[in-house]
Short mmCIF file of C-alpha atoms in Angstrom, two decimals:
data_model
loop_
_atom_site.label_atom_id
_atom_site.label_comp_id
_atom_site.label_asym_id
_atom_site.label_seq_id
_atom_site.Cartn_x
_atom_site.Cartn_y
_atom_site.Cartn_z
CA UNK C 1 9.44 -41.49 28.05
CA UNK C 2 9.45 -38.22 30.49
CA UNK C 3 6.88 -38.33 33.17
CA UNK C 4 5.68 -34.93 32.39
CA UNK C 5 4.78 -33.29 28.76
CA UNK C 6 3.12 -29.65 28.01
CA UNK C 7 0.80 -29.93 25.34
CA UNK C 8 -1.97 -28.43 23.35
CA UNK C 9 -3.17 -26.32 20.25
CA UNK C 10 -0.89 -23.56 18.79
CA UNK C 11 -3.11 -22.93 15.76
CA UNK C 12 -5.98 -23.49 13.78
CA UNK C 13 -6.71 -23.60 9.92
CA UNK C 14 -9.38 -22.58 8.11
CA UNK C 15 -10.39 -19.59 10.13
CA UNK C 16 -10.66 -15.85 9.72
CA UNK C 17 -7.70 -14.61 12.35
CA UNK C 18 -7.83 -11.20 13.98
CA UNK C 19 -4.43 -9.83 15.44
CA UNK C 20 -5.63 -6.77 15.90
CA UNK C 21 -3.56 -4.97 13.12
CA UNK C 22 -4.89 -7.01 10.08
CA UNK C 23 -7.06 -10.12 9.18
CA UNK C 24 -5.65 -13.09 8.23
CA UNK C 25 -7.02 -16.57 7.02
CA UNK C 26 -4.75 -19.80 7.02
CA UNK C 27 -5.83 -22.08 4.17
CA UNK C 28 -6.09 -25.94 5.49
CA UNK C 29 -3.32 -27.37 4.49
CA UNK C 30 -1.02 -24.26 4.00
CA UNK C 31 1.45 -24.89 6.66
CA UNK C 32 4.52 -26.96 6.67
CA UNK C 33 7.26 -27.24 9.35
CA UNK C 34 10.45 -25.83 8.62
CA UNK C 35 13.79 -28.19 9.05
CA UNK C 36 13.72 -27.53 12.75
CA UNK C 37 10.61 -26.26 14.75
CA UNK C 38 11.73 -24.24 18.53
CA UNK C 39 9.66 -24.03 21.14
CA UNK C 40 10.00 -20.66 22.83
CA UNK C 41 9.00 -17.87 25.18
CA UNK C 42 7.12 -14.96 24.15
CA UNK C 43 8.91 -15.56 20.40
CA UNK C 44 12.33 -15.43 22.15
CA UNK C 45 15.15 -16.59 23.42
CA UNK C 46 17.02 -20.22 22.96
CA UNK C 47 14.01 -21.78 23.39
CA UNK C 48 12.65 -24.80 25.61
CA UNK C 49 13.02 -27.64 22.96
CA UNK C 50 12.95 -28.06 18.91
CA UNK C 51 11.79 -30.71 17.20
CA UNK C 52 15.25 -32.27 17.10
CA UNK C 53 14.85 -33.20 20.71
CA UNK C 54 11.71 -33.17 22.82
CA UNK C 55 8.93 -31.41 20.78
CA UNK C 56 7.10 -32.94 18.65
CA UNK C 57 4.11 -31.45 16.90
CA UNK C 58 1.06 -32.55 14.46
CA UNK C 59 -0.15 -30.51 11.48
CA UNK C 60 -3.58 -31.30 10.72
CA UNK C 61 -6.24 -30.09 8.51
CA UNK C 62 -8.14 -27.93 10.96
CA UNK C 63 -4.95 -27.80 13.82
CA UNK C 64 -1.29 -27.37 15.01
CA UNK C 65 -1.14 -29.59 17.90
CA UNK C 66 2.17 -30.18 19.90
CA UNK C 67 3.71 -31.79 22.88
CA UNK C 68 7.36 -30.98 24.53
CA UNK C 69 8.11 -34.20 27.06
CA UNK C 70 9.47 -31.71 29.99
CA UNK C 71 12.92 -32.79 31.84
CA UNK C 72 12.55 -35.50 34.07
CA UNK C 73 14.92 -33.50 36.10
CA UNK C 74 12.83 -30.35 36.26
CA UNK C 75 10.54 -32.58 38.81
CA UNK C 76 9.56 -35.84 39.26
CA UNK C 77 7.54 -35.38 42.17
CA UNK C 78 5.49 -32.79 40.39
CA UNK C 79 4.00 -35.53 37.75
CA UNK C 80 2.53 -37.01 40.52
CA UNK C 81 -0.51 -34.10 40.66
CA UNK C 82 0.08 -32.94 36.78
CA UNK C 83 -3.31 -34.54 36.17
CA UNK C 84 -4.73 -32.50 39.73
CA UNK C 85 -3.54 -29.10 37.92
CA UNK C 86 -6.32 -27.52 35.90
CA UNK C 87 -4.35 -24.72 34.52
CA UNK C 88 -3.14 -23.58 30.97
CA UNK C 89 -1.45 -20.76 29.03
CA UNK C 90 -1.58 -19.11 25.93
CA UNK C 91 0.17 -20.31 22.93
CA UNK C 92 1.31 -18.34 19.55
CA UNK C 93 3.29 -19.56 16.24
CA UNK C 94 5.94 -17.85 14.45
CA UNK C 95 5.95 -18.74 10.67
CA UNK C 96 7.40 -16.93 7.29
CA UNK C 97 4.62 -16.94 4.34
CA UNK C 98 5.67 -18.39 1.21
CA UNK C 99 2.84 -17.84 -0.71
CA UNK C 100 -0.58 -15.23 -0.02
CA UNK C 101 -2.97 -13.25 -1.81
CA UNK C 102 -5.07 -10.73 -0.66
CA UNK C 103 -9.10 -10.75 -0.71
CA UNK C 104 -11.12 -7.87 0.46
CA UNK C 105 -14.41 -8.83 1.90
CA UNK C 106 -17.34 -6.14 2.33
CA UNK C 107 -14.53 -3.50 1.79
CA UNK C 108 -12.35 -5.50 4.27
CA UNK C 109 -8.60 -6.52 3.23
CA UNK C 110 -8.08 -10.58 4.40
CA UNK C 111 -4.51 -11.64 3.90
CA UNK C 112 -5.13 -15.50 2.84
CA UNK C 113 -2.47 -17.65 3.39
CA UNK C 114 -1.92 -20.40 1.20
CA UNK C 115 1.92 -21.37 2.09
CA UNK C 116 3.97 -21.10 4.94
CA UNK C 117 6.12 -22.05 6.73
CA UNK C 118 6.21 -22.88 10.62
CA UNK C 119 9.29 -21.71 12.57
CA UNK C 120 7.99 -21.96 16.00
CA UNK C 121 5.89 -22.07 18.55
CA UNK C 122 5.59 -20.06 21.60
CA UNK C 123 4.04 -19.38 25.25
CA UNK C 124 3.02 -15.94 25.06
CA UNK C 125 2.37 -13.60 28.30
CA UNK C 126 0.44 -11.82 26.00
CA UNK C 127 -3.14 -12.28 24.19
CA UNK C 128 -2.97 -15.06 21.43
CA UNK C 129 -4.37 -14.09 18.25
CA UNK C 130 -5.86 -17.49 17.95
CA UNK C 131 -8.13 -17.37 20.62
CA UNK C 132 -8.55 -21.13 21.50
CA UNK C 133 -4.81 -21.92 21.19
CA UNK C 134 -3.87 -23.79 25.03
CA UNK C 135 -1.31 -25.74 26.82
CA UNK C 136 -1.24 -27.47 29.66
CA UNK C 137 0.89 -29.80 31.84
CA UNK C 138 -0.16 -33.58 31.93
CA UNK C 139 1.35 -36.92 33.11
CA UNK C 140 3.06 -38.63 30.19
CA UNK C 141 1.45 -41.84 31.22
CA UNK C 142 -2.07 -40.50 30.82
CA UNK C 143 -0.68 -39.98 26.69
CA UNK C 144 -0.87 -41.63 23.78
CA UNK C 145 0.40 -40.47 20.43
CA UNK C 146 0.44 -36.81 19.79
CA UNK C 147 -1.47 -37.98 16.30
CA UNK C 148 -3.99 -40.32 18.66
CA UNK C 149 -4.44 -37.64 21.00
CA UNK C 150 -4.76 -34.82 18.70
CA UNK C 151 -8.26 -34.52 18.11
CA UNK C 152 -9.49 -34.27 22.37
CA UNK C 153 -6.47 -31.66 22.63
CA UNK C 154 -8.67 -29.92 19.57
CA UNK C 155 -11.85 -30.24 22.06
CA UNK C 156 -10.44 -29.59 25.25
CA UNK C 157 -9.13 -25.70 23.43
CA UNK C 158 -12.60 -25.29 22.46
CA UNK C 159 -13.68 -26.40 25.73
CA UNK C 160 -10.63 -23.51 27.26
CA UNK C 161 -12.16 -21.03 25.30
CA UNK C 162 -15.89 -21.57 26.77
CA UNK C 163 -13.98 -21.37 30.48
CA UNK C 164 -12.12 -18.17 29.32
CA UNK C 165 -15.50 -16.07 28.47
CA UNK C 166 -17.50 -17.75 31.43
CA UNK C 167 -14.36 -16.14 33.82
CA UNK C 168 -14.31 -12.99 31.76
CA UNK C 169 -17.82 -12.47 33.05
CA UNK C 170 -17.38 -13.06 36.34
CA UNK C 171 -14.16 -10.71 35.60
CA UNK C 172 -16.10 -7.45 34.31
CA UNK C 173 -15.31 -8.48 30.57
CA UNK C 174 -11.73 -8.87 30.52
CA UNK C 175 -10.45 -12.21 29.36
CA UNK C 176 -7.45 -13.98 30.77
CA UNK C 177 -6.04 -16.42 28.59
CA UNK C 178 -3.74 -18.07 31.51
CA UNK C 179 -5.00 -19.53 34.17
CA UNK C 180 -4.30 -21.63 37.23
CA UNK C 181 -6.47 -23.25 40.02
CA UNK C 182 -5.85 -21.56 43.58
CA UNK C 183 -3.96 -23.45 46.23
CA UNK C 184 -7.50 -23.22 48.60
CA UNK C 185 -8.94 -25.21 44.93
CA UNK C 186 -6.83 -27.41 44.61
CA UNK C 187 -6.70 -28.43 48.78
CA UNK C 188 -10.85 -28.36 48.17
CA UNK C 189 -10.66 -31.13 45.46
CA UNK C 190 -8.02 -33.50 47.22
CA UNK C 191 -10.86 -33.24 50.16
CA UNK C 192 -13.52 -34.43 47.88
CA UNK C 193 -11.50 -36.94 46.68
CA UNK C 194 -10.44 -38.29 49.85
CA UNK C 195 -14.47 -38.37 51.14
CA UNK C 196 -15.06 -39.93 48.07
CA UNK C 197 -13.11 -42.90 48.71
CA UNK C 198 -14.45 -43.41 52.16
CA UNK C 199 -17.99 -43.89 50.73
CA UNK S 1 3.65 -10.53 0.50
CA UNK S 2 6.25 -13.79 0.22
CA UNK S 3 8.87 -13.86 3.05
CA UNK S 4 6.80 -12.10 5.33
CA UNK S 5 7.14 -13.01 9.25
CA UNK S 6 3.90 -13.32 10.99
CA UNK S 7 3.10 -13.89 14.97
CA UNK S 8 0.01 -14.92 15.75
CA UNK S 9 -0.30 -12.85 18.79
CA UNK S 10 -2.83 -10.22 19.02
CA UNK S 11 -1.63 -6.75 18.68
CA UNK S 12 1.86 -8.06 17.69
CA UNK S 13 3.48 -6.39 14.61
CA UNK S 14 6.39 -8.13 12.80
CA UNK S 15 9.49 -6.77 13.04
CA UNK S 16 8.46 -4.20 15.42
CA UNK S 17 8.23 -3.77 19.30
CA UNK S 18 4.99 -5.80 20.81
CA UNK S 19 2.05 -3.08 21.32
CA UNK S 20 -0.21 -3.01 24.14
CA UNK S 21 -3.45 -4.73 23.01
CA UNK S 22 -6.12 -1.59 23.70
CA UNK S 23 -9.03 -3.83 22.45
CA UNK S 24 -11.94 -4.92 25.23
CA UNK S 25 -11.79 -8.02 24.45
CA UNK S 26 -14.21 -10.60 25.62
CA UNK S 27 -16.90 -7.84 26.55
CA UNK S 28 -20.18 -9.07 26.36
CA UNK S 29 -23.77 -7.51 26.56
CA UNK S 30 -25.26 -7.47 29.30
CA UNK S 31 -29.07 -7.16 30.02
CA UNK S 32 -30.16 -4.16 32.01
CA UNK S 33 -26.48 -3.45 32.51
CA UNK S 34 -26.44 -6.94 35.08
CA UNK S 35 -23.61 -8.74 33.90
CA UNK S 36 -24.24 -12.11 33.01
CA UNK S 37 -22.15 -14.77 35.22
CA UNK S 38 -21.76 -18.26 34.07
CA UNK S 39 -19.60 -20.50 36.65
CA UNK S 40 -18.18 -22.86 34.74
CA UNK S 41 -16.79 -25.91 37.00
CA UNK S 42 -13.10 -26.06 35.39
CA UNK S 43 -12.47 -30.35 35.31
CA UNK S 44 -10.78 -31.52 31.98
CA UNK S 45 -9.29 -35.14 33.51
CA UNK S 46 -6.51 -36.67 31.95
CA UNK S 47 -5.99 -37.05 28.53
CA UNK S 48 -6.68 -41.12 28.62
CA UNK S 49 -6.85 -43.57 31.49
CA UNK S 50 -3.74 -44.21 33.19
CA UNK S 51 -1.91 -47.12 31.16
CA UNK S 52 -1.26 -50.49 33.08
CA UNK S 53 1.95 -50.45 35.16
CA UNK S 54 3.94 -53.80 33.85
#
């Protein structure tokens, strides 16, 4: 196994989406992954992995979880402080609809979504429409199954999302969906550690 | 509509160049116009305990 995976959510069922043109709902259990799933940049591109090789991805009732086992060659010596590095980015899907109808709620048009299917994920530099979608860099060794691990990736967005508004706050209102702990952070917390194991 | 392509990205339109996303999003009330600050102390951990090393 690679020392090294980037995991997280990529989507979630049974909610009302806004993507700021329309409103869309995916019905649990609507989604199903097409022969071969990319992982990509900003819906671009050659992509990172597919699920042919290193991605692999979950679809459950309420989720899309995934994990791509990065390169060993990328960086070993990086896996060492994976676990240290509290930061994450946005992630997106790409997926053609098989099957929809559309409901209009209080005079408002929902595009329900009933089958699709799932073409890709991607790392957007952009604002998810999903707003608790994540991923994040871990040690492989701190992993289980993707199916095992699935539901405290499913927590931990929700948890992302509570950090995102607390920082938009601090941040005049506007959100930031990536983030990454500061250099000074990161040298603070290897400090505490190290006092820590003195006592 | 069947065969459609959709992104779940906000603001992004299928089959047509990404738009800037105008939208304030994340604004929240504040009371007597003081914003509200929460510091949130950002420490997720590992997904599980580090396995044992054979």
């Amino acid at each position: 196994m690679n020392d090294i995976v980037l995991q997280g959510i990529a989507c979630r069922f049974g909610e009302v989406i806004d993507d700021g043109t329309k409103l869309l709902y995916l019905k649990p259990g609507c989604l199903t992954e097409a022969a071969e799933v990319k992982l990509l940049i900003d819906h671009r591109g050659k992509g990172l992995a597919t699920t042919d090789d290193a991605l692999q991805i979950h679809i459950g009732e309420k989720f899309l979880a995934f994990r791509y086992s990065i390169p060993d060659s990328w960086s070993e010596k990086f896996s060492e402080s994976a676990d240290d590095v509290d930061c994450y980015v946005p992630v997106s899907v790409g997926f053609s609809v098989d099957k929809s109808e559309m409901m209009t709620i209080e005079g408002v048009a929902v595009k329900v979504i009933t089958e699709a299917t799932l073409n890709e994920i991607s790392i957007t530099s952009s604002a998810p429409a999903v707003k608790t979608t994540y991923a994040r860099v871990m040690s492989a060794e701190t992993c289980g199954t993707l199916v095992d691990d699935s539901e405290r990736l499913e927590l931990i967005g929700r948890y992302i999302n509570i950090h995102r508004k607390a920082k938009a706050a601090e941040n005049g209102g506007v959100v930031e969906y990536a983030h990454a702990t500061s250099p000074y952070d990161r040298a603070s917390d290897l400090f505490t550690k190290a006092l820590a194991a003195l006592l | 509509m069947s065969g459609d392509i959709e992104y779940l990205d906000a603001g992004f339109i299928a089959s047509a160049e990404p738009r800037e996303d105008t939208r304030q999003a994340g604004t929240r009330p504040t009371a007597g116009g003081v914003p509200t600050v929460i510091r949130t102390e950002f420490k997720i951990g590992r997904e599980n305990e580090p396995k044992e090393s054979k």
